[in-house]
PDB file of C-alpha atoms in Angstrom:
ATOM      1  CA  MET A  66     234.314  43.321 205.770  1.00  0.00           C
ATOM      2  CA  SER A  67     235.066  46.960 206.526  1.00  0.00           C
ATOM      3  CA  ASP A  68     233.458  49.679 204.370  1.00  0.00           C
ATOM      4  CA  GLY A  69     236.348  52.070 205.020  1.00  0.00           C
ATOM      5  CA  SER A  70     234.590  54.233 207.608  1.00  0.00           C
ATOM      6  CA  PRO A  71     235.788  54.599 211.212  1.00  0.00           C
ATOM      7  CA  ARG A  72     234.314  52.188 213.730  1.00  0.00           C
ATOM      8  CA  PRO A  73     232.542  53.142 216.967  1.00  0.00           C
ATOM      9  CA  PRO A  74     234.502  53.151 220.221  1.00  0.00           C
ATOM     10  CA  ALA A  75     234.494  50.106 222.459  1.00  0.00           C
ATOM     11  CA  ALA A  76     231.434  49.497 224.629  1.00  0.00           C
ATOM     12  CA  GLY A  77     231.455  51.696 227.700  1.00  0.00           C
ATOM     13  CA  ALA A  78     233.909  54.204 226.260  1.00  0.00           C
ATOM     14  CA  ALA A  79     232.938  57.875 226.083  1.00  0.00           C
ATOM     15  CA  PRO A  80     232.270  58.753 222.432  1.00  0.00           C
ATOM     16  CA  SER A  81     234.495  61.349 220.776  1.00  0.00           C
ATOM     17  CA  VAL A  82     231.751  62.475 218.383  1.00  0.00           C
ATOM     18  CA  THR A  83     228.059  62.942 219.089  1.00  0.00           C
ATOM     19  CA  VAL A  84     225.886  63.367 216.015  1.00  0.00           C
ATOM     20  CA  VAL A  85     222.876  65.647 216.500  1.00  0.00           C
ATOM     21  CA  VAL A  86     219.911  65.509 214.118  1.00  0.00           C
ATOM     22  CA  ALA A  87     216.787  67.664 214.523  1.00  0.00           C
ATOM     23  CA  ALA A  88     213.829  66.086 212.758  1.00  0.00           C
ATOM     24  CA  ARG A  89     210.058  66.186 212.564  1.00  0.00           C
ATOM     25  CA  ASN A  90     207.955  63.912 210.355  1.00  0.00           C
ATOM     26  CA  ALA A  91     211.083  62.688 208.603  1.00  0.00           C
ATOM     27  CA  ALA A  92     210.224  58.977 208.485  1.00  0.00           C
ATOM     28  CA  ALA A  93     210.960  58.732 204.757  1.00  0.00           C
ATOM     29  CA  ILE A  94     214.562  59.911 205.103  1.00  0.00           C
ATOM     30  CA  ILE A  95     215.707  59.557 208.710  1.00  0.00           C
ATOM     31  CA  GLU A  96     217.056  55.998 208.414  1.00  0.00           C
ATOM     32  CA  ASP A  97     219.375  56.839 205.515  1.00  0.00           C
ATOM     33  CA  CYS A  98     220.669  59.844 207.426  1.00  0.00           C
ATOM     34  CA  LEU A  99     221.339  57.923 210.635  1.00  0.00           C
ATOM     35  CA  THR A 100     222.825  54.913 208.865  1.00  0.00           C
ATOM     36  CA  SER A 101     225.419  57.229 207.324  1.00  0.00           C
ATOM     37  CA  VAL A 102     226.702  58.144 210.807  1.00  0.00           C
ATOM     38  CA  ARG A 103     226.689  54.676 212.363  1.00  0.00           C
ATOM     39  CA  TRP A 104     230.435  55.118 212.919  1.00  0.00           C
ATOM     40  CA  ALA A 105     229.816  57.820 215.550  1.00  0.00           C
ATOM     41  CA  GLY A 106     230.033  57.058 219.251  1.00  0.00           C
ATOM     42  CA  GLU A 107     226.607  58.578 219.932  1.00  0.00           C
ATOM     43  CA  VAL A 108     223.658  59.694 217.812  1.00  0.00           C
ATOM     44  CA  LEU A 109     220.946  61.947 219.251  1.00  0.00           C
ATOM     45  CA  VAL A 110     217.741  62.759 217.379  1.00  0.00           C
ATOM     46  CA  VAL A 111     215.703  65.650 218.778  1.00  0.00           C
ATOM     47  CA  GLU A 112     212.141  65.780 217.511  1.00  0.00           C
ATOM     48  CA  ASN A 113     208.880  67.517 218.318  1.00  0.00           C
ATOM     49  CA  ASP A 114     205.517  65.809 218.018  1.00  0.00           C
ATOM     50  CA  SER A 115     206.126  63.786 214.874  1.00  0.00           C
ATOM     51  CA  THR A 116     202.947  62.166 213.599  1.00  0.00           C
ATOM     52  CA  ASP A 117     204.680  59.574 211.400  1.00  0.00           C
ATOM     53  CA  ASP A 118     207.224  56.836 212.175  1.00  0.00           C
ATOM     54  CA  THR A 119     210.201  59.160 212.659  1.00  0.00           C
ATOM     55  CA  VAL A 120     210.734  58.161 216.296  1.00  0.00           C
ATOM     56  CA  ALA A 121     210.418  54.403 215.744  1.00  0.00           C
ATOM     57  CA  ARG A 122     212.681  54.417 212.704  1.00  0.00           C
ATOM     58  CA  ALA A 123     215.307  56.533 214.444  1.00  0.00           C
ATOM     59  CA  ARG A 124     215.347  54.202 217.437  1.00  0.00           C
ATOM     60  CA  ALA A 125     215.595  51.197 215.127  1.00  0.00           C
ATOM     61  CA  THR A 126     218.974  52.497 213.922  1.00  0.00           C
ATOM     62  CA  GLY A 127     220.244  52.689 217.506  1.00  0.00           C
ATOM     63  CA  ALA A 128     219.821  56.447 217.940  1.00  0.00           C
ATOM     64  CA  THR A 129     218.629  58.029 221.176  1.00  0.00           C
ATOM     65  CA  VAL A 130     215.481  60.089 220.582  1.00  0.00           C
ATOM     66  CA  LEU A 131     214.685  63.205 222.605  1.00  0.00           C
ATOM     67  CA  ASN A 132     211.371  65.048 222.462  1.00  0.00           C
ATOM     68  CA  HIS A 133     211.653  68.796 222.908  1.00  0.00           C
ATOM     69  CA  PRO A 134     209.057  71.572 222.344  1.00  0.00           C
ATOM     70  CA  PHE A 135     209.939  73.474 219.188  1.00  0.00           C
ATOM     71  CA  ARG A 136     210.879  77.159 219.254  1.00  0.00           C
ATOM     72  CA  THR A 137     213.712  77.394 216.738  1.00  0.00           C
ATOM     73  CA  ILE A 138     215.910  74.850 214.982  1.00  0.00           C
ATOM     74  CA  GLY A 139     218.957  76.197 216.817  1.00  0.00           C
ATOM     75  CA  LEU A 140     217.355  75.688 220.210  1.00  0.00           C
ATOM     76  CA  GLN A 141     216.310  72.162 219.207  1.00  0.00           C
ATOM     77  CA  ARG A 142     219.926  71.358 218.458  1.00  0.00           C
ATOM     78  CA  ASN A 143     221.081  73.010 221.684  1.00  0.00           C
ATOM     79  CA  ALA A 144     218.711  70.780 223.676  1.00  0.00           C
ATOM     80  CA  ALA A 145     220.433  67.719 222.226  1.00  0.00           C
ATOM     81  CA  ILE A 146     223.929  69.164 222.677  1.00  0.00           C
ATOM     82  CA  GLU A 147     223.174  69.599 226.384  1.00  0.00           C
ATOM     83  CA  ARG A 148     222.700  65.812 226.576  1.00  0.00           C
ATOM     84  CA  ALA A 149     225.702  64.916 224.422  1.00  0.00           C
ATOM     85  CA  ARG A 150     228.581  62.852 225.827  1.00  0.00           C
ATOM     86  CA  GLY A 151     230.965  63.405 222.942  1.00  0.00           C
ATOM     87  CA  ASP A 152     233.755  65.956 222.993  1.00  0.00           C
ATOM     88  CA  TRP A 153     232.789  67.006 219.467  1.00  0.00           C
ATOM     89  CA  ILE A 154     229.366  67.649 217.933  1.00  0.00           C
ATOM     90  CA  LEU A 155     228.537  66.828 214.321  1.00  0.00           C
ATOM     91  CA  VAL A 156     225.217  68.350 213.218  1.00  0.00           C
ATOM     92  CA  LEU A 157     223.214  66.911 210.338  1.00  0.00           C
ATOM     93  CA  ASP A 158     219.782  67.647 208.951  1.00  0.00           C
ATOM     94  CA  ALA A 159     217.570  64.671 208.215  1.00  0.00           C
ATOM     95  CA  ASP A 160     217.977  65.297 204.479  1.00  0.00           C
ATOM     96  CA  GLU A 161     221.784  65.080 204.661  1.00  0.00           C
ATOM     97  CA  ARG A 162     224.178  62.136 204.472  1.00  0.00           C
ATOM     98  CA  CYS A 163     227.710  61.707 205.776  1.00  0.00           C
ATOM     99  CA  THR A 164     230.059  59.906 203.391  1.00  0.00           C
ATOM    100  CA  PRO A 165     232.758  57.415 204.501  1.00  0.00           C
ATOM    101  CA  ALA A 166     235.369  59.904 203.247  1.00  0.00           C
ATOM    102  CA  LEU A 167     233.978  62.664 205.466  1.00  0.00           C
ATOM    103  CA  ALA A 168     233.776  60.281 208.439  1.00  0.00           C
ATOM    104  CA  ALA A 169     237.430  59.342 207.932  1.00  0.00           C
ATOM    105  CA  GLU A 170     238.452  63.005 207.705  1.00  0.00           C
ATOM    106  CA  ILE A 171     236.635  63.784 210.961  1.00  0.00           C
ATOM    107  CA  ALA A 172     238.299  60.832 212.674  1.00  0.00           C
ATOM    108  CA  ARG A 173     241.744  62.000 211.563  1.00  0.00           C
ATOM    109  CA  LEU A 174     241.008  65.549 212.696  1.00  0.00           C
ATOM    110  CA  ILE A 175     239.806  64.820 216.213  1.00  0.00           C
ATOM    111  CA  GLY A 176     242.361  62.033 216.618  1.00  0.00           C
ATOM    112  CA  GLY A 177     245.112  64.609 216.245  1.00  0.00           C
ATOM    113  CA  SER A 178     245.418  67.997 217.927  1.00  0.00           C
ATOM    114  CA  PRO A 179     242.775  70.246 216.339  1.00  0.00           C
ATOM    115  CA  ASP A 180     243.747  73.918 216.439  1.00  0.00           C
ATOM    116  CA  ARG A 181     240.175  75.182 215.922  1.00  0.00           C
ATOM    117  CA  ASP A 182     236.965  74.924 217.911  1.00  0.00           C
ATOM    118  CA  ALA A 183     234.634  74.806 214.913  1.00  0.00           C
ATOM    119  CA  TRP A 184     234.798  73.578 211.331  1.00  0.00           C
ATOM    120  CA  ARG A 185     232.748  74.258 208.224  1.00  0.00           C
ATOM    121  CA  ILE A 186     231.562  71.407 206.042  1.00  0.00           C
ATOM    122  CA  GLY A 187     230.556  71.965 202.438  1.00  0.00           C
ATOM    123  CA  ARG A 188     227.467  70.372 200.931  1.00  0.00           C
ATOM    124  CA  ARG A 189     226.914  68.744 197.561  1.00  0.00           C
ATOM    125  CA  ASN A 190     223.324  69.685 196.785  1.00  0.00           C
ATOM    126  CA  PHE A 191     220.965  67.570 194.681  1.00  0.00           C
ATOM    127  CA  PHE A 192     217.618  68.499 193.131  1.00  0.00           C
ATOM    128  CA  MET A 193     215.390  66.506 190.773  1.00  0.00           C
ATOM    129  CA  GLY A 194     218.035  63.774 190.642  1.00  0.00           C
ATOM    130  CA  LYS A 195     220.811  66.139 189.556  1.00  0.00           C
ATOM    131  CA  GLU A 196     223.714  67.652 191.457  1.00  0.00           C
ATOM    132  CA  ILE A 197     223.419  71.440 191.382  1.00  0.00           C
ATOM    133  CA  ARG A 198     226.826  73.006 190.833  1.00  0.00           C
ATOM    134  CA  HIS A 199     225.923  76.638 190.183  1.00  0.00           C
ATOM    135  CA  GLY A 200     223.509  79.390 191.131  1.00  0.00           C
ATOM    136  CA  GLY A 201     224.781  79.697 194.702  1.00  0.00           C
ATOM    137  CA  TRP A 202     224.161  76.032 195.505  1.00  0.00           C
ATOM    138  CA  GLU A 203     227.741  74.973 194.868  1.00  0.00           C
ATOM    139  CA  GLY A 204     229.708  73.544 197.775  1.00  0.00           C
ATOM    140  CA  SER A 205     232.230  76.392 197.751  1.00  0.00           C
ATOM    141  CA  ARG A 206     229.438  78.759 198.839  1.00  0.00           C
ATOM    142  CA  ASP A 207     227.292  76.419 200.928  1.00  0.00           C
ATOM    143  CA  ARG A 208     229.593  75.671 203.879  1.00  0.00           C
ATOM    144  CA  PRO A 209     227.820  75.890 207.267  1.00  0.00           C
ATOM    145  CA  ILE A 210     229.575  75.186 210.569  1.00  0.00           C
ATOM    146  CA  ARG A 211     228.679  71.583 211.374  1.00  0.00           C
ATOM    147  CA  LEU A 212     231.540  70.177 213.461  1.00  0.00           C
ATOM    148  CA  PHE A 213     232.423  71.907 216.727  1.00  0.00           C
ATOM    149  CA  ARG A 214     233.387  71.391 220.339  1.00  0.00           C
ATOM    150  CA  ARG A 215     230.580  70.484 222.707  1.00  0.00           C
ATOM    151  CA  ALA A 216     230.851  73.789 224.624  1.00  0.00           C
ATOM    152  CA  LEU A 217     229.549  75.797 221.646  1.00  0.00           C
ATOM    153  CA  ARG A 218     225.871  76.529 221.007  1.00  0.00           C
ATOM    154  CA  TYR A 219     223.525  77.830 218.310  1.00  0.00           C
ATOM    155  CA  ASP A 220     221.836  81.213 218.492  1.00  0.00           C
ATOM    156  CA  ASP A 221     218.036  81.399 218.675  1.00  0.00           C
ATOM    157  CA  SER A 222     217.340  82.915 215.236  1.00  0.00           C
ATOM    158  CA  PRO A 223     214.157  81.472 213.673  1.00  0.00           C
ATOM    159  CA  VAL A 224     215.917  81.307 210.294  1.00  0.00           C
ATOM    160  CA  HIS A 225     219.571  81.363 209.252  1.00  0.00           C
ATOM    161  CA  GLU A 226     220.600  80.012 212.638  1.00  0.00           C
ATOM    162  CA  HIS A 227     224.324  79.781 213.226  1.00  0.00           C
ATOM    163  CA  VAL A 228     226.820  78.435 215.725  1.00  0.00           C
ATOM    164  CA  ILE A 229     228.218  81.081 218.047  1.00  0.00           C
ATOM    165  CA  ALA A 230     231.870  80.313 217.413  1.00  0.00           C
ATOM    166  CA  PRO A 231     235.162  82.147 217.974  1.00  0.00           C
ATOM    167  CA  ALA A 232     237.111  83.592 215.075  1.00  0.00           C
ATOM    168  CA  GLY A 233     239.288  81.328 212.990  1.00  0.00           C
ATOM    169  CA  VAL A 234     236.788  78.650 211.958  1.00  0.00           C
ATOM    170  CA  GLY A 235     238.353  75.826 209.962  1.00  0.00           C
ATOM    171  CA  ALA A 236     237.005  74.028 206.890  1.00  0.00           C
ATOM    172  CA  LEU A 237     236.959  70.327 206.065  1.00  0.00           C
ATOM    173  CA  ARG A 238     237.656  69.122 202.549  1.00  0.00           C
ATOM    174  CA  GLU A 239     235.031  66.384 202.284  1.00  0.00           C
ATOM    175  CA  PRO A 240     231.367  67.421 201.851  1.00  0.00           C
ATOM    176  CA  LEU A 241     228.000  66.257 203.102  1.00  0.00           C
ATOM    177  CA  LEU A 242     225.418  65.038 200.580  1.00  0.00           C
ATOM    178  CA  HIS A 243     222.247  67.154 200.718  1.00  0.00           C
ATOM    179  CA  THR A 244     218.868  66.592 199.066  1.00  0.00           C
ATOM    180  CA  PRO A 245     216.700  69.376 200.524  1.00  0.00           C
ATOM    181  CA  TYR A 246     213.521  68.823 198.509  1.00  0.00           C
ATOM    182  CA  ALA A 247     212.231  65.392 197.636  1.00  0.00           C
ATOM    183  CA  SER A 248     209.381  67.000 195.667  1.00  0.00           C
ATOM    184  CA  LEU A 249     207.904  70.382 194.800  1.00  0.00           C
ATOM    185  CA  ASP A 250     205.154  69.715 197.343  1.00  0.00           C
ATOM    186  CA  GLU A 251     207.829  69.524 200.038  1.00  0.00           C
ATOM    187  CA  TYR A 252     209.400  72.736 198.764  1.00  0.00           C
ATOM    188  CA  PHE A 253     206.168  74.705 198.985  1.00  0.00           C
ATOM    189  CA  GLU A 254     205.347  73.275 202.415  1.00  0.00           C
ATOM    190  CA  LYS A 255     208.729  74.441 203.696  1.00  0.00           C
ATOM    191  CA  LEU A 256     208.327  77.784 201.928  1.00  0.00           C
ATOM    192  CA  ASN A 257     205.154  78.544 203.870  1.00  0.00           C
ATOM    193  CA  ARG A 258     206.828  77.983 207.240  1.00  0.00           C
ATOM    194  CA  TYR A 259     210.118  79.604 206.302  1.00  0.00           C
ATOM    195  CA  SER A 260     208.660  82.780 204.783  1.00  0.00           C
ATOM    196  CA  ARG A 261     206.472  83.340 207.845  1.00  0.00           C
ATOM    197  CA  SER A 262     209.402  82.948 210.254  1.00  0.00           C
ATOM    198  CA  TRP A 263     211.701  85.070 208.077  1.00  0.00           C
ATOM    199  CA  ALA A 264     209.224  87.945 207.897  1.00  0.00           C
ATOM    200  CA  ARG A 265     208.548  87.936 211.632  1.00  0.00           C
ATOM    201  CA  GLN A 266     212.238  87.817 212.469  1.00  0.00           C
ATOM    202  CA  HIS A 267     213.093  90.753 210.214  1.00  0.00           C
ATOM    203  CA  TYR A 268     210.061  92.782 211.258  1.00  0.00           C
ATOM    204  CA  ASP A 269     210.980  92.372 214.919  1.00  0.00           C
ATOM    205  CA  ARG A 270     214.459  93.643 214.067  1.00  0.00           C
ATOM    206  CA  GLY A 271     213.015  96.824 212.586  1.00  0.00           C
ATOM    207  CA  ARG A 272     212.982  95.986 208.893  1.00  0.00           C
ATOM    208  CA  ARG A 273     210.054  97.160 206.760  1.00  0.00           C
ATOM    209  CA  ALA A 274     208.916  96.518 203.170  1.00  0.00           C
ATOM    210  CA  GLY A 275     206.934  98.555 200.650  1.00  0.00           C
ATOM    211  CA  ALA A 276     205.261  97.590 197.399  1.00  0.00           C
ATOM    212  CA  LEU A 277     208.341  98.580 195.368  1.00  0.00           C
ATOM    213  CA  THR A 278     210.339  95.884 197.154  1.00  0.00           C
ATOM    214  CA  LEU A 279     207.946  93.247 195.825  1.00  0.00           C
ATOM    215  CA  LEU A 280     208.433  94.581 192.314  1.00  0.00           C
ATOM    216  CA  VAL A 281     212.238  94.575 192.422  1.00  0.00           C
ATOM    217  CA  LYS A 282     213.457  91.793 194.715  1.00  0.00           C
ATOM    218  CA  PRO A 283     211.989  88.612 193.121  1.00  0.00           C
ATOM    219  CA  PRO A 284     213.174  89.231 189.533  1.00  0.00           C
ATOM    220  CA  ALA A 285     216.542  90.400 190.853  1.00  0.00           C
ATOM    221  CA  ARG A 286     216.935  87.101 192.662  1.00  0.00           C
ATOM    222  CA  PHE A 287     216.086  85.147 189.518  1.00  0.00           C
ATOM    223  CA  VAL A 288     218.635  87.073 187.424  1.00  0.00           C
ATOM    224  CA  SER A 289     221.313  86.697 190.091  1.00  0.00           C
ATOM    225  CA  MET A 290     220.833  82.959 190.524  1.00  0.00           C
ATOM    226  CA  TRP A 291     220.128  81.857 186.969  1.00  0.00           C
ATOM    227  CA  LEU A 292     222.281  84.257 184.932  1.00  0.00           C
ATOM    228  CA  ILE A 293     224.976  85.903 187.057  1.00  0.00           C
ATOM    229  CA  ARG A 294     225.783  82.832 189.157  1.00  0.00           C
ATOM    230  CA  GLY A 295     225.442  80.427 186.255  1.00  0.00           C
ATOM    231  CA  GLY A 296     222.310  78.522 187.234  1.00  0.00           C
ATOM    232  CA  PHE A 297     221.562  78.035 183.532  1.00  0.00           C
ATOM    233  CA  LEU A 298     224.499  75.611 183.419  1.00  0.00           C
ATOM    234  CA  ASP A 299     222.449  73.177 185.538  1.00  0.00           C
ATOM    235  CA  GLY A 300     219.798  72.866 182.837  1.00  0.00           C
ATOM    236  CA  ALA A 301     216.102  72.492 183.658  1.00  0.00           C
ATOM    237  CA  PRO A 302     216.674  71.858 187.390  1.00  0.00           C
ATOM    238  CA  GLY A 303     218.710  75.060 187.567  1.00  0.00           C
ATOM    239  CA  LEU A 304     215.921  76.988 185.882  1.00  0.00           C
ATOM    240  CA  VAL A 305     213.278  75.553 188.235  1.00  0.00           C
ATOM    241  CA  LEU A 306     215.420  76.400 191.259  1.00  0.00           C
ATOM    242  CA  ALA A 307     215.931  79.984 190.072  1.00  0.00           C
ATOM    243  CA  VAL A 308     212.188  80.409 189.528  1.00  0.00           C
ATOM    244  CA  MET A 309     211.434  78.944 192.944  1.00  0.00           C
ATOM    245  CA  ALA A 310     214.050  81.189 194.545  1.00  0.00           C
ATOM    246  CA  ALA A 311     212.243  84.196 193.072  1.00  0.00           C
ATOM    247  CA  VAL A 312     208.942  82.835 194.414  1.00  0.00           C
ATOM    248  CA  SER A 313     210.560  82.398 197.826  1.00  0.00           C
ATOM    249  CA  VAL A 314     211.783  86.002 197.852  1.00  0.00           C
ATOM    250  CA  ALA A 315     208.316  87.197 196.815  1.00  0.00           C
ATOM    251  CA  ALA A 316     206.683  85.209 199.625  1.00  0.00           C
ATOM    252  CA  LYS A 317     209.091  86.515 202.261  1.00  0.00           C
ATOM    253  CA  TYR A 318     208.719  90.162 201.284  1.00  0.00           C
ATOM    254  CA  ALA A 319     204.966  89.853 200.794  1.00  0.00           C
ATOM    255  CA  ARG A 320     204.676  88.665 204.385  1.00  0.00           C
ATOM    256  CA  LEU A 321     206.979  91.455 205.564  1.00  0.00           C
ATOM    257  CA  TRP A 322     204.891  93.971 203.602  1.00  0.00           C
ATOM    258  CA  GLU A 323     201.761  92.610 205.313  1.00  0.00           C
ATOM    259  CA  LEU A 324     203.346  93.022 208.755  1.00  0.00           C
ATOM    260  CA  THR A 325     204.469  96.527 207.815  1.00  0.00           C
ATOM    261  CA  ARG A 326     200.924  97.525 206.831  1.00  0.00           C
ATOM    262  CA  ARG A 327     199.458  96.048 209.999  1.00  0.00           C
ATOM    263  CA  GLY A 328     202.043  97.840 212.104  1.00  0.00           C
ATOM    264  CA  ALA A 329     201.148 101.117 210.457  1.00  0.00           C
ATOM    265  CA  GLY A 330     197.471 100.538 211.224  1.00  0.00           C
ATOM    266  CA  ALA A 331     196.443  99.900 207.619  1.00  0.00           C
ATOM    267  CA  PRO A 332     193.225  97.886 207.103  1.00  0.00           C
TER     268      PRO A 332
END
């Protein structure tokens, strides 16, 4: 019985959509992600030195797994795009899921005559078992480019990578489902890597930070997310997210402050 999602093309046919997923040590979530895109003609997982069962579990779903040395997430995705056979690329993170409704919308789009080369897809974000609808996490704000023609590529930014796309990007109506943090342990592990990369990227671009920045930026982020953008409407999860966002800002600017001091020759 059909579940309402588009079916893959016939054997031997060139796929219209290649799904690209960059993953490392994602054994706990990779199967759910890849199962949600089983309708696609091709699924490529690009990973780097996973020490868990990510590779085996990805292959068990029928995905092709590529190993590529990690530099940035954008370059990981580009390595897979280079191997893609589909005319269109759909990018997912391992902690995202494609719904049947989104799959059907994509099929209708590429089955017609698309007038854009790239399309944004909103995300419904979940944290601590609750959908977060405010504080900047709402789908109307969180809409990265995720569907685009195979000729396009990501830039090489260590953080906030983006697709280098022409003007006039479209937007799909149906969202992805996104659960970025399975636990607070996972959040803090990601925070360590992200804050280091963020600080280095901004320092290399000429940005500097003083002690006053550390005093002002974190509480400002909390007030913006929890009060101004309505994070309080999401209850306890919204409060925790706003607090963690302030911690994230503090970590990023503390690392930038450290690089600034070192660059100035301070002990």
